[in-house]
Amino acid sequence: MPIEDVDISRKIKDSELAEKVRAVAEKDLNVAAKVVESLKDRDAKIFGLVCLYNFSKDIKFLDDALAIAENDDDFLRIVEYSEDVSELSDVPLKIKSRYKRDVAYSILLEKTGDMNLVSKIRDLRILSASMKRIVLKKPYPENLSIARMIPEPYYRALALIGISEKEKVDLKAEINNAVEQIKNPALRRRLREKY
């Protein structure tokens, strides 16, 4: 068997083991930790460590995952997989790619609802999409205030349509205003047909 095939099969095996870590941790955390420690594939090991962190809330597992992270994708994966992101506010700063850093901040924004993170996201589409998803989680009228702050008119219109339908509030004028600001004629037409 060529070395490449061995690496791929080990990677698959490690990934399968990492996916079972939570179930093992529910029975015996020490055994689960040993399983994760034995993993050779970095991606699988990071996933396993974050699973242990999510289950036990032991910061050591998160620190271990951060210690073996080598690239933007690893750090983004840690932010994405973590259920409790209260310890992750500095992780996006380790990401070199501006786009991936924005994605990491948007994940933190959606998981925490901390509107202070809005200022850290430069890509307006990523920010707008995240804010739209936050609007769906917040109660009325707080969701309306957030929807009005969405910078991209397409996502603002979608958020306003969602609020209008869910809360039975007449936001037709605001929705039409947002739709008119959409530069892409196909998106504008699609929203007009939808609402």
JSON list of C-alpha atoms in Angstrom, two decimals:
[
{"chain": "A", "resi": 1, "resn": "MET", "atom": "CA", "xyz": [0.00, 0.00, 0.00]},
{"chain": "A", "resi": 2, "resn": "PRO", "atom": "CA", "xyz": [1.53, 3.38, -1.00]},
{"chain": "A", "resi": 3, "resn": "ILE", "atom": "CA", "xyz": [2.30, 5.91, 1.74]},
{"chain": "A", "resi": 4, "resn": "GLU", "atom": "CA", "xyz": [-0.36, 8.29, 0.38]},
{"chain": "A", "resi": 5, "resn": "ASP", "atom": "CA", "xyz": [-3.07, 5.64, 0.78]},
{"chain": "A", "resi": 6, "resn": "VAL", "atom": "CA", "xyz": [-1.92, 4.94, 4.35]},
{"chain": "A", "resi": 7, "resn": "ASP", "atom": "CA", "xyz": [-2.10, 8.67, 5.17]},
{"chain": "A", "resi": 8, "resn": "ILE", "atom": "CA", "xyz": [-5.60, 8.97, 3.72]},
{"chain": "A", "resi": 9, "resn": "SER", "atom": "CA", "xyz": [-6.89, 5.87, 5.49]},
{"chain": "A", "resi": 10, "resn": "ARG", "atom": "CA", "xyz": [-5.38, 7.08, 8.80]},
{"chain": "A", "resi": 11, "resn": "LYS", "atom": "CA", "xyz": [-6.98, 10.49, 8.28]},
{"chain": "A", "resi": 12, "resn": "ILE", "atom": "CA", "xyz": [-10.38, 8.84, 7.69]},
{"chain": "A", "resi": 13, "resn": "LYS", "atom": "CA", "xyz": [-9.95, 6.58, 10.73]},
{"chain": "A", "resi": 14, "resn": "ASP", "atom": "CA", "xyz": [-8.91, 9.52, 12.93]},
{"chain": "A", "resi": 15, "resn": "SER", "atom": "CA", "xyz": [-11.89, 11.57, 11.72]},
{"chain": "A", "resi": 16, "resn": "GLU", "atom": "CA", "xyz": [-14.27, 8.73, 12.54]},
{"chain": "A", "resi": 17, "resn": "LEU", "atom": "CA", "xyz": [-12.77, 8.38, 16.02]},
{"chain": "A", "resi": 18, "resn": "ALA", "atom": "CA", "xyz": [-12.97, 12.14, 16.62]},
{"chain": "A", "resi": 19, "resn": "GLU", "atom": "CA", "xyz": [-16.67, 12.09, 15.77]},
{"chain": "A", "resi": 20, "resn": "LYS", "atom": "CA", "xyz": [-17.25, 9.46, 18.49]},
{"chain": "A", "resi": 21, "resn": "VAL", "atom": "CA", "xyz": [-15.40, 11.40, 21.19]},
{"chain": "A", "resi": 22, "resn": "ARG", "atom": "CA", "xyz": [-18.52, 13.04, 22.66]},
{"chain": "A", "resi": 23, "resn": "ALA", "atom": "CA", "xyz": [-20.25, 9.68, 23.12]},
{"chain": "A", "resi": 24, "resn": "VAL", "atom": "CA", "xyz": [-17.14, 8.23, 24.76]},
{"chain": "A", "resi": 25, "resn": "ALA", "atom": "CA", "xyz": [-16.74, 11.34, 26.96]},
{"chain": "A", "resi": 26, "resn": "GLU", "atom": "CA", "xyz": [-20.29, 10.90, 28.27]},
{"chain": "A", "resi": 27, "resn": "LYS", "atom": "CA", "xyz": [-19.21, 7.50, 29.63]},
{"chain": "A", "resi": 28, "resn": "ASP", "atom": "CA", "xyz": [-15.58, 8.23, 30.59]},
{"chain": "A", "resi": 29, "resn": "LEU", "atom": "CA", "xyz": [-13.84, 11.56, 30.01]},
{"chain": "A", "resi": 30, "resn": "ASN", "atom": "CA", "xyz": [-10.36, 10.10, 30.63]},
{"chain": "A", "resi": 31, "resn": "VAL", "atom": "CA", "xyz": [-10.81, 7.42, 27.98]},
{"chain": "A", "resi": 32, "resn": "ALA", "atom": "CA", "xyz": [-12.09, 10.03, 25.53]},
{"chain": "A", "resi": 33, "resn": "ALA", "atom": "CA", "xyz": [-9.05, 12.23, 26.26]},
{"chain": "A", "resi": 34, "resn": "LYS", "atom": "CA", "xyz": [-6.73, 9.28, 25.57]},
{"chain": "A", "resi": 35, "resn": "VAL", "atom": "CA", "xyz": [-8.51, 8.58, 22.28]},
{"chain": "A", "resi": 36, "resn": "VAL", "atom": "CA", "xyz": [-8.03, 12.20, 21.22]},
{"chain": "A", "resi": 37, "resn": "GLU", "atom": "CA", "xyz": [-4.41, 12.15, 22.34]},
{"chain": "A", "resi": 38, "resn": "SER", "atom": "CA", "xyz": [-3.77, 9.12, 20.13]},
{"chain": "A", "resi": 39, "resn": "LEU", "atom": "CA", "xyz": [-5.06, 10.84, 16.98]},
{"chain": "A", "resi": 40, "resn": "LYS", "atom": "CA", "xyz": [-2.32, 11.69, 14.47]},
{"chain": "A", "resi": 41, "resn": "ASP", "atom": "CA", "xyz": [-4.41, 13.78, 12.07]},
{"chain": "A", "resi": 42, "resn": "ARG", "atom": "CA", "xyz": [-4.32, 17.43, 13.22]},
{"chain": "A", "resi": 43, "resn": "ASP", "atom": "CA", "xyz": [-7.84, 18.27, 11.96]},
{"chain": "A", "resi": 44, "resn": "ALA", "atom": "CA", "xyz": [-9.34, 15.27, 13.75]},
{"chain": "A", "resi": 45, "resn": "LYS", "atom": "CA", "xyz": [-7.35, 16.03, 16.91]},
{"chain": "A", "resi": 46, "resn": "ILE", "atom": "CA", "xyz": [-8.58, 19.65, 16.95]},
{"chain": "A", "resi": 47, "resn": "PHE", "atom": "CA", "xyz": [-12.15, 18.47, 16.45]},
{"chain": "A", "resi": 48, "resn": "GLY", "atom": "CA", "xyz": [-11.75, 15.91, 19.25]},
{"chain": "A", "resi": 49, "resn": "LEU", "atom": "CA", "xyz": [-10.23, 18.46, 21.64]},
{"chain": "A", "resi": 50, "resn": "VAL", "atom": "CA", "xyz": [-13.03, 20.93, 20.97]},
{"chain": "A", "resi": 51, "resn": "CYS", "atom": "CA", "xyz": [-15.58, 18.14, 21.56]},
{"chain": "A", "resi": 52, "resn": "LEU", "atom": "CA", "xyz": [-13.92, 17.45, 24.92]},
{"chain": "A", "resi": 53, "resn": "TYR", "atom": "CA", "xyz": [-13.98, 21.18, 25.71]},
{"chain": "A", "resi": 54, "resn": "ASN", "atom": "CA", "xyz": [-17.67, 21.40, 24.77]},
{"chain": "A", "resi": 55, "resn": "PHE", "atom": "CA", "xyz": [-18.50, 18.42, 26.94]},
{"chain": "A", "resi": 56, "resn": "SER", "atom": "CA", "xyz": [-16.35, 19.14, 30.00]},
{"chain": "A", "resi": 57, "resn": "LYS", "atom": "CA", "xyz": [-15.96, 22.95, 29.83]},
{"chain": "A", "resi": 58, "resn": "ASP", "atom": "CA", "xyz": [-12.30, 22.30, 30.81]},
{"chain": "A", "resi": 59, "resn": "ILE", "atom": "CA", "xyz": [-10.27, 25.14, 29.28]},
{"chain": "A", "resi": 60, "resn": "LYS", "atom": "CA", "xyz": [-7.23, 22.83, 29.04]},
{"chain": "A", "resi": 61, "resn": "PHE", "atom": "CA", "xyz": [-8.80, 21.06, 26.05]},
{"chain": "A", "resi": 62, "resn": "LEU", "atom": "CA", "xyz": [-9.39, 24.38, 24.30]},
{"chain": "A", "resi": 63, "resn": "ASP", "atom": "CA", "xyz": [-5.83, 25.50, 25.05]},
{"chain": "A", "resi": 64, "resn": "ASP", "atom": "CA", "xyz": [-4.51, 22.22, 23.62]},
{"chain": "A", "resi": 65, "resn": "ALA", "atom": "CA", "xyz": [-6.55, 22.70, 20.44]},
{"chain": "A", "resi": 66, "resn": "LEU", "atom": "CA", "xyz": [-5.24, 26.25, 20.06]},
{"chain": "A", "resi": 67, "resn": "ALA", "atom": "CA", "xyz": [-1.67, 25.05, 20.69]},
{"chain": "A", "resi": 68, "resn": "ILE", "atom": "CA", "xyz": [-1.73, 22.60, 17.77]},
{"chain": "A", "resi": 69, "resn": "ALA", "atom": "CA", "xyz": [-3.58, 24.92, 15.39]},
{"chain": "A", "resi": 70, "resn": "GLU", "atom": "CA", "xyz": [-1.23, 25.84, 12.54]},
{"chain": "A", "resi": 71, "resn": "ASN", "atom": "CA", "xyz": [-3.25, 27.83, 10.04]},
{"chain": "A", "resi": 72, "resn": "ASP", "atom": "CA", "xyz": [-6.30, 30.00, 9.47]},
{"chain": "A", "resi": 73, "resn": "ASP", "atom": "CA", "xyz": [-8.55, 27.01, 8.82]},
{"chain": "A", "resi": 74, "resn": "ASP", "atom": "CA", "xyz": [-7.57, 25.41, 12.14]},
{"chain": "A", "resi": 75, "resn": "PHE", "atom": "CA", "xyz": [-8.38, 28.56, 14.11]},
{"chain": "A", "resi": 76, "resn": "LEU", "atom": "CA", "xyz": [-11.63, 29.08, 12.20]},
{"chain": "A", "resi": 77, "resn": "ARG", "atom": "CA", "xyz": [-12.58, 25.45, 12.87]},
{"chain": "A", "resi": 78, "resn": "ILE", "atom": "CA", "xyz": [-12.04, 25.96, 16.62]},
{"chain": "A", "resi": 79, "resn": "VAL", "atom": "CA", "xyz": [-14.35, 28.99, 16.62]},
{"chain": "A", "resi": 80, "resn": "GLU", "atom": "CA", "xyz": [-16.90, 27.13, 14.53]},
{"chain": "A", "resi": 81, "resn": "TYR", "atom": "CA", "xyz": [-16.95, 23.91, 16.60]},
{"chain": "A", "resi": 82, "resn": "SER", "atom": "CA", "xyz": [-16.92, 25.52, 20.05]},
{"chain": "A", "resi": 83, "resn": "GLU", "atom": "CA", "xyz": [-20.28, 25.76, 21.78]},
{"chain": "A", "resi": 84, "resn": "ASP", "atom": "CA", "xyz": [-19.07, 28.11, 24.53]},
{"chain": "A", "resi": 85, "resn": "VAL", "atom": "CA", "xyz": [-17.19, 30.91, 22.77]},
{"chain": "A", "resi": 86, "resn": "SER", "atom": "CA", "xyz": [-16.62, 33.08, 25.85]},
{"chain": "A", "resi": 87, "resn": "GLU", "atom": "CA", "xyz": [-12.92, 32.16, 25.83]},
{"chain": "A", "resi": 88, "resn": "LEU", "atom": "CA", "xyz": [-12.44, 32.72, 22.09]},
{"chain": "A", "resi": 89, "resn": "SER", "atom": "CA", "xyz": [-12.54, 36.50, 21.66]},
{"chain": "A", "resi": 90, "resn": "ASP", "atom": "CA", "xyz": [-8.84, 36.66, 20.68]},
{"chain": "A", "resi": 91, "resn": "VAL", "atom": "CA", "xyz": [-8.83, 33.66, 18.33]},
{"chain": "A", "resi": 92, "resn": "PRO", "atom": "CA", "xyz": [-9.89, 35.61, 15.20]},
{"chain": "A", "resi": 93, "resn": "LEU", "atom": "CA", "xyz": [-6.81, 37.81, 15.66]},
{"chain": "A", "resi": 94, "resn": "LYS", "atom": "CA", "xyz": [-4.66, 34.73, 14.97]},
{"chain": "A", "resi": 95, "resn": "ILE", "atom": "CA", "xyz": [-6.26, 34.39, 11.52]},
{"chain": "A", "resi": 96, "resn": "LYS", "atom": "CA", "xyz": [-4.24, 36.07, 8.78]},
{"chain": "A", "resi": 97, "resn": "SER", "atom": "CA", "xyz": [-6.85, 36.02, 6.01]},
{"chain": "A", "resi": 98, "resn": "ARG", "atom": "CA", "xyz": [-9.14, 39.04, 6.36]},
{"chain": "A", "resi": 99, "resn": "TYR", "atom": "CA", "xyz": [-12.07, 37.08, 4.88]},
{"chain": "A", "resi": 100, "resn": "LYS", "atom": "CA", "xyz": [-11.67, 34.12, 7.27]},
{"chain": "A", "resi": 101, "resn": "ARG", "atom": "CA", "xyz": [-11.18, 36.51, 10.20]},
{"chain": "A", "resi": 102, "resn": "ASP", "atom": "CA", "xyz": [-14.47, 38.16, 9.27]},
{"chain": "A", "resi": 103, "resn": "VAL", "atom": "CA", "xyz": [-16.13, 34.74, 9.13]},
{"chain": "A", "resi": 104, "resn": "ALA", "atom": "CA", "xyz": [-14.73, 33.91, 12.59]},
{"chain": "A", "resi": 105, "resn": "TYR", "atom": "CA", "xyz": [-16.02, 37.19, 14.03]},
{"chain": "A", "resi": 106, "resn": "SER", "atom": "CA", "xyz": [-19.41, 36.60, 12.39]},
{"chain": "A", "resi": 107, "resn": "ILE", "atom": "CA", "xyz": [-19.61, 33.17, 14.05]},
{"chain": "A", "resi": 108, "resn": "LEU", "atom": "CA", "xyz": [-18.82, 34.77, 17.41]},
{"chain": "A", "resi": 109, "resn": "LEU", "atom": "CA", "xyz": [-21.40, 37.49, 16.72]},
{"chain": "A", "resi": 110, "resn": "GLU", "atom": "CA", "xyz": [-24.10, 34.92, 15.96]},
{"chain": "A", "resi": 111, "resn": "LYS", "atom": "CA", "xyz": [-23.24, 32.71, 18.93]},
{"chain": "A", "resi": 112, "resn": "THR", "atom": "CA", "xyz": [-23.04, 35.54, 21.47]},
{"chain": "A", "resi": 113, "resn": "GLY", "atom": "CA", "xyz": [-25.29, 38.25, 20.04]},
{"chain": "A", "resi": 114, "resn": "ASP", "atom": "CA", "xyz": [-22.61, 40.75, 21.16]},
{"chain": "A", "resi": 115, "resn": "MET", "atom": "CA", "xyz": [-23.21, 43.69, 18.84]},
{"chain": "A", "resi": 116, "resn": "ASN", "atom": "CA", "xyz": [-19.78, 45.12, 19.73]},
{"chain": "A", "resi": 117, "resn": "LEU", "atom": "CA", "xyz": [-18.34, 42.54, 17.33]},
{"chain": "A", "resi": 118, "resn": "VAL", "atom": "CA", "xyz": [-20.10, 44.28, 14.41]},
{"chain": "A", "resi": 119, "resn": "SER", "atom": "CA", "xyz": [-17.28, 46.82, 14.19]},
{"chain": "A", "resi": 120, "resn": "LYS", "atom": "CA", "xyz": [-14.69, 44.06, 13.70]},
{"chain": "A", "resi": 121, "resn": "ILE", "atom": "CA", "xyz": [-16.30, 42.64, 10.54]},
{"chain": "A", "resi": 122, "resn": "ARG", "atom": "CA", "xyz": [-15.21, 44.50, 7.42]},
{"chain": "A", "resi": 123, "resn": "ASP", "atom": "CA", "xyz": [-16.94, 42.42, 4.75]},
{"chain": "A", "resi": 124, "resn": "LEU", "atom": "CA", "xyz": [-20.42, 43.95, 4.57]},
{"chain": "A", "resi": 125, "resn": "ARG", "atom": "CA", "xyz": [-22.04, 40.84, 3.08]},
{"chain": "A", "resi": 126, "resn": "ILE", "atom": "CA", "xyz": [-20.72, 38.60, 5.84]},
{"chain": "A", "resi": 127, "resn": "LEU", "atom": "CA", "xyz": [-21.79, 41.16, 8.44]},
{"chain": "A", "resi": 128, "resn": "SER", "atom": "CA", "xyz": [-25.23, 41.63, 6.88]},
{"chain": "A", "resi": 129, "resn": "ALA", "atom": "CA", "xyz": [-25.90, 37.89, 6.62]},
{"chain": "A", "resi": 130, "resn": "SER", "atom": "CA", "xyz": [-24.92, 37.41, 10.28]},
{"chain": "A", "resi": 131, "resn": "MET", "atom": "CA", "xyz": [-27.05, 40.31, 11.42]},
{"chain": "A", "resi": 132, "resn": "LYS", "atom": "CA", "xyz": [-30.01, 38.89, 9.48]},
{"chain": "A", "resi": 133, "resn": "ARG", "atom": "CA", "xyz": [-29.60, 35.57, 11.32]},
{"chain": "A", "resi": 134, "resn": "ILE", "atom": "CA", "xyz": [-29.39, 37.42, 14.67]},
{"chain": "A", "resi": 135, "resn": "VAL", "atom": "CA", "xyz": [-32.64, 39.24, 13.84]},
{"chain": "A", "resi": 136, "resn": "LEU", "atom": "CA", "xyz": [-34.37, 35.85, 13.61]},
{"chain": "A", "resi": 137, "resn": "LYS", "atom": "CA", "xyz": [-33.30, 35.02, 17.18]},
{"chain": "A", "resi": 138, "resn": "LYS", "atom": "CA", "xyz": [-34.09, 38.31, 18.90]},
{"chain": "A", "resi": 139, "resn": "PRO", "atom": "CA", "xyz": [-37.50, 39.37, 20.24]},
{"chain": "A", "resi": 140, "resn": "TYR", "atom": "CA", "xyz": [-39.53, 42.20, 18.78]},
{"chain": "A", "resi": 141, "resn": "PRO", "atom": "CA", "xyz": [-38.84, 45.23, 18.76]},
{"chain": "A", "resi": 142, "resn": "GLU", "atom": "CA", "xyz": [-35.11, 44.60, 19.40]},
{"chain": "A", "resi": 143, "resn": "ASN", "atom": "CA", "xyz": [-34.94, 42.58, 16.17]},
{"chain": "A", "resi": 144, "resn": "LEU", "atom": "CA", "xyz": [-36.36, 45.54, 14.24]},
{"chain": "A", "resi": 145, "resn": "SER", "atom": "CA", "xyz": [-33.65, 47.87, 15.56]},
{"chain": "A", "resi": 146, "resn": "ILE", "atom": "CA", "xyz": [-30.98, 45.41, 14.47]},
{"chain": "A", "resi": 147, "resn": "ALA", "atom": "CA", "xyz": [-32.61, 44.86, 11.07]},
{"chain": "A", "resi": 148, "resn": "ARG", "atom": "CA", "xyz": [-32.53, 48.59, 10.41]},
{"chain": "A", "resi": 149, "resn": "MET", "atom": "CA", "xyz": [-28.75, 48.60, 11.05]},
{"chain": "A", "resi": 150, "resn": "ILE", "atom": "CA", "xyz": [-28.01, 45.93, 8.42]},
{"chain": "A", "resi": 151, "resn": "PRO", "atom": "CA", "xyz": [-25.74, 47.62, 5.85]},
{"chain": "A", "resi": 152, "resn": "GLU", "atom": "CA", "xyz": [-26.53, 45.52, 2.74]},
{"chain": "A", "resi": 153, "resn": "PRO", "atom": "CA", "xyz": [-30.05, 46.34, 1.49]},
{"chain": "A", "resi": 154, "resn": "TYR", "atom": "CA", "xyz": [-30.73, 42.77, 0.27]},
{"chain": "A", "resi": 155, "resn": "TYR", "atom": "CA", "xyz": [-30.19, 41.28, 3.74]},
{"chain": "A", "resi": 156, "resn": "ARG", "atom": "CA", "xyz": [-31.96, 44.23, 5.39]},
{"chain": "A", "resi": 157, "resn": "ALA", "atom": "CA", "xyz": [-35.00, 43.59, 3.17]},
{"chain": "A", "resi": 158, "resn": "LEU", "atom": "CA", "xyz": [-34.95, 39.86, 4.01]},
{"chain": "A", "resi": 159, "resn": "ALA", "atom": "CA", "xyz": [-34.74, 40.63, 7.72]},
{"chain": "A", "resi": 160, "resn": "LEU", "atom": "CA", "xyz": [-37.58, 43.15, 7.52]},
{"chain": "A", "resi": 161, "resn": "ILE", "atom": "CA", "xyz": [-39.72, 40.69, 5.55]},
{"chain": "A", "resi": 162, "resn": "GLY", "atom": "CA", "xyz": [-39.04, 38.05, 8.21]},
{"chain": "A", "resi": 163, "resn": "ILE", "atom": "CA", "xyz": [-40.05, 40.41, 11.02]},
{"chain": "A", "resi": 164, "resn": "SER", "atom": "CA", "xyz": [-43.14, 41.58, 9.12]},
{"chain": "A", "resi": 165, "resn": "GLU", "atom": "CA", "xyz": [-44.34, 38.01, 8.60]},
{"chain": "A", "resi": 166, "resn": "LYS", "atom": "CA", "xyz": [-43.45, 36.74, 12.07]},
{"chain": "A", "resi": 167, "resn": "GLU", "atom": "CA", "xyz": [-44.71, 39.71, 14.08]},
{"chain": "A", "resi": 168, "resn": "LYS", "atom": "CA", "xyz": [-47.59, 40.70, 11.76]},
{"chain": "A", "resi": 169, "resn": "VAL", "atom": "CA", "xyz": [-46.20, 44.26, 11.54]},
{"chain": "A", "resi": 170, "resn": "ASP", "atom": "CA", "xyz": [-46.61, 46.47, 8.48]},
{"chain": "A", "resi": 171, "resn": "LEU", "atom": "CA", "xyz": [-43.09, 47.29, 7.30]},
{"chain": "A", "resi": 172, "resn": "LYS", "atom": "CA", "xyz": [-43.98, 47.65, 3.63]},
{"chain": "A", "resi": 173, "resn": "ALA", "atom": "CA", "xyz": [-42.46, 51.13, 3.23]},
{"chain": "A", "resi": 174, "resn": "GLU", "atom": "CA", "xyz": [-39.15, 50.10, 4.85]},
{"chain": "A", "resi": 175, "resn": "ILE", "atom": "CA", "xyz": [-39.03, 46.87, 2.85]},
{"chain": "A", "resi": 176, "resn": "ASN", "atom": "CA", "xyz": [-39.69, 48.73, -0.42]},
{"chain": "A", "resi": 177, "resn": "ASN", "atom": "CA", "xyz": [-37.01, 51.28, 0.46]},
{"chain": "A", "resi": 178, "resn": "ALA", "atom": "CA", "xyz": [-34.47, 48.51, 1.09]},
{"chain": "A", "resi": 179, "resn": "VAL", "atom": "CA", "xyz": [-35.48, 46.68, -2.11]},
{"chain": "A", "resi": 180, "resn": "GLU", "atom": "CA", "xyz": [-35.03, 49.88, -4.15]},
{"chain": "A", "resi": 181, "resn": "GLN", "atom": "CA", "xyz": [-31.45, 50.17, -2.84]},
{"chain": "A", "resi": 182, "resn": "ILE", "atom": "CA", "xyz": [-30.47, 46.72, -4.15]},
{"chain": "A", "resi": 183, "resn": "LYS", "atom": "CA", "xyz": [-28.15, 47.17, -7.12]},
{"chain": "A", "resi": 184, "resn": "ASN", "atom": "CA", "xyz": [-28.58, 43.69, -8.60]},
{"chain": "A", "resi": 185, "resn": "PRO", "atom": "CA", "xyz": [-31.78, 43.69, -10.72]},
{"chain": "A", "resi": 186, "resn": "ALA", "atom": "CA", "xyz": [-32.28, 39.92, -10.39]},
{"chain": "A", "resi": 187, "resn": "LEU", "atom": "CA", "xyz": [-32.17, 40.07, -6.58]},
{"chain": "A", "resi": 188, "resn": "ARG", "atom": "CA", "xyz": [-34.44, 43.11, -6.59]},
{"chain": "A", "resi": 189, "resn": "ARG", "atom": "CA", "xyz": [-36.94, 41.30, -8.83]},
{"chain": "A", "resi": 190, "resn": "ARG", "atom": "CA", "xyz": [-36.81, 38.15, -6.68]},
{"chain": "A", "resi": 191, "resn": "LEU", "atom": "CA", "xyz": [-37.61, 40.11, -3.52]},
{"chain": "A", "resi": 192, "resn": "ARG", "atom": "CA", "xyz": [-40.44, 41.98, -5.23]},
{"chain": "A", "resi": 193, "resn": "GLU", "atom": "CA", "xyz": [-41.95, 38.64, -6.22]},
{"chain": "A", "resi": 194, "resn": "LYS", "atom": "CA", "xyz": [-41.50, 37.29, -2.72]},
{"chain": "A", "resi": 195, "resn": "TYR", "atom": "CA", "xyz": [-43.13, 40.20, -0.92]}
]
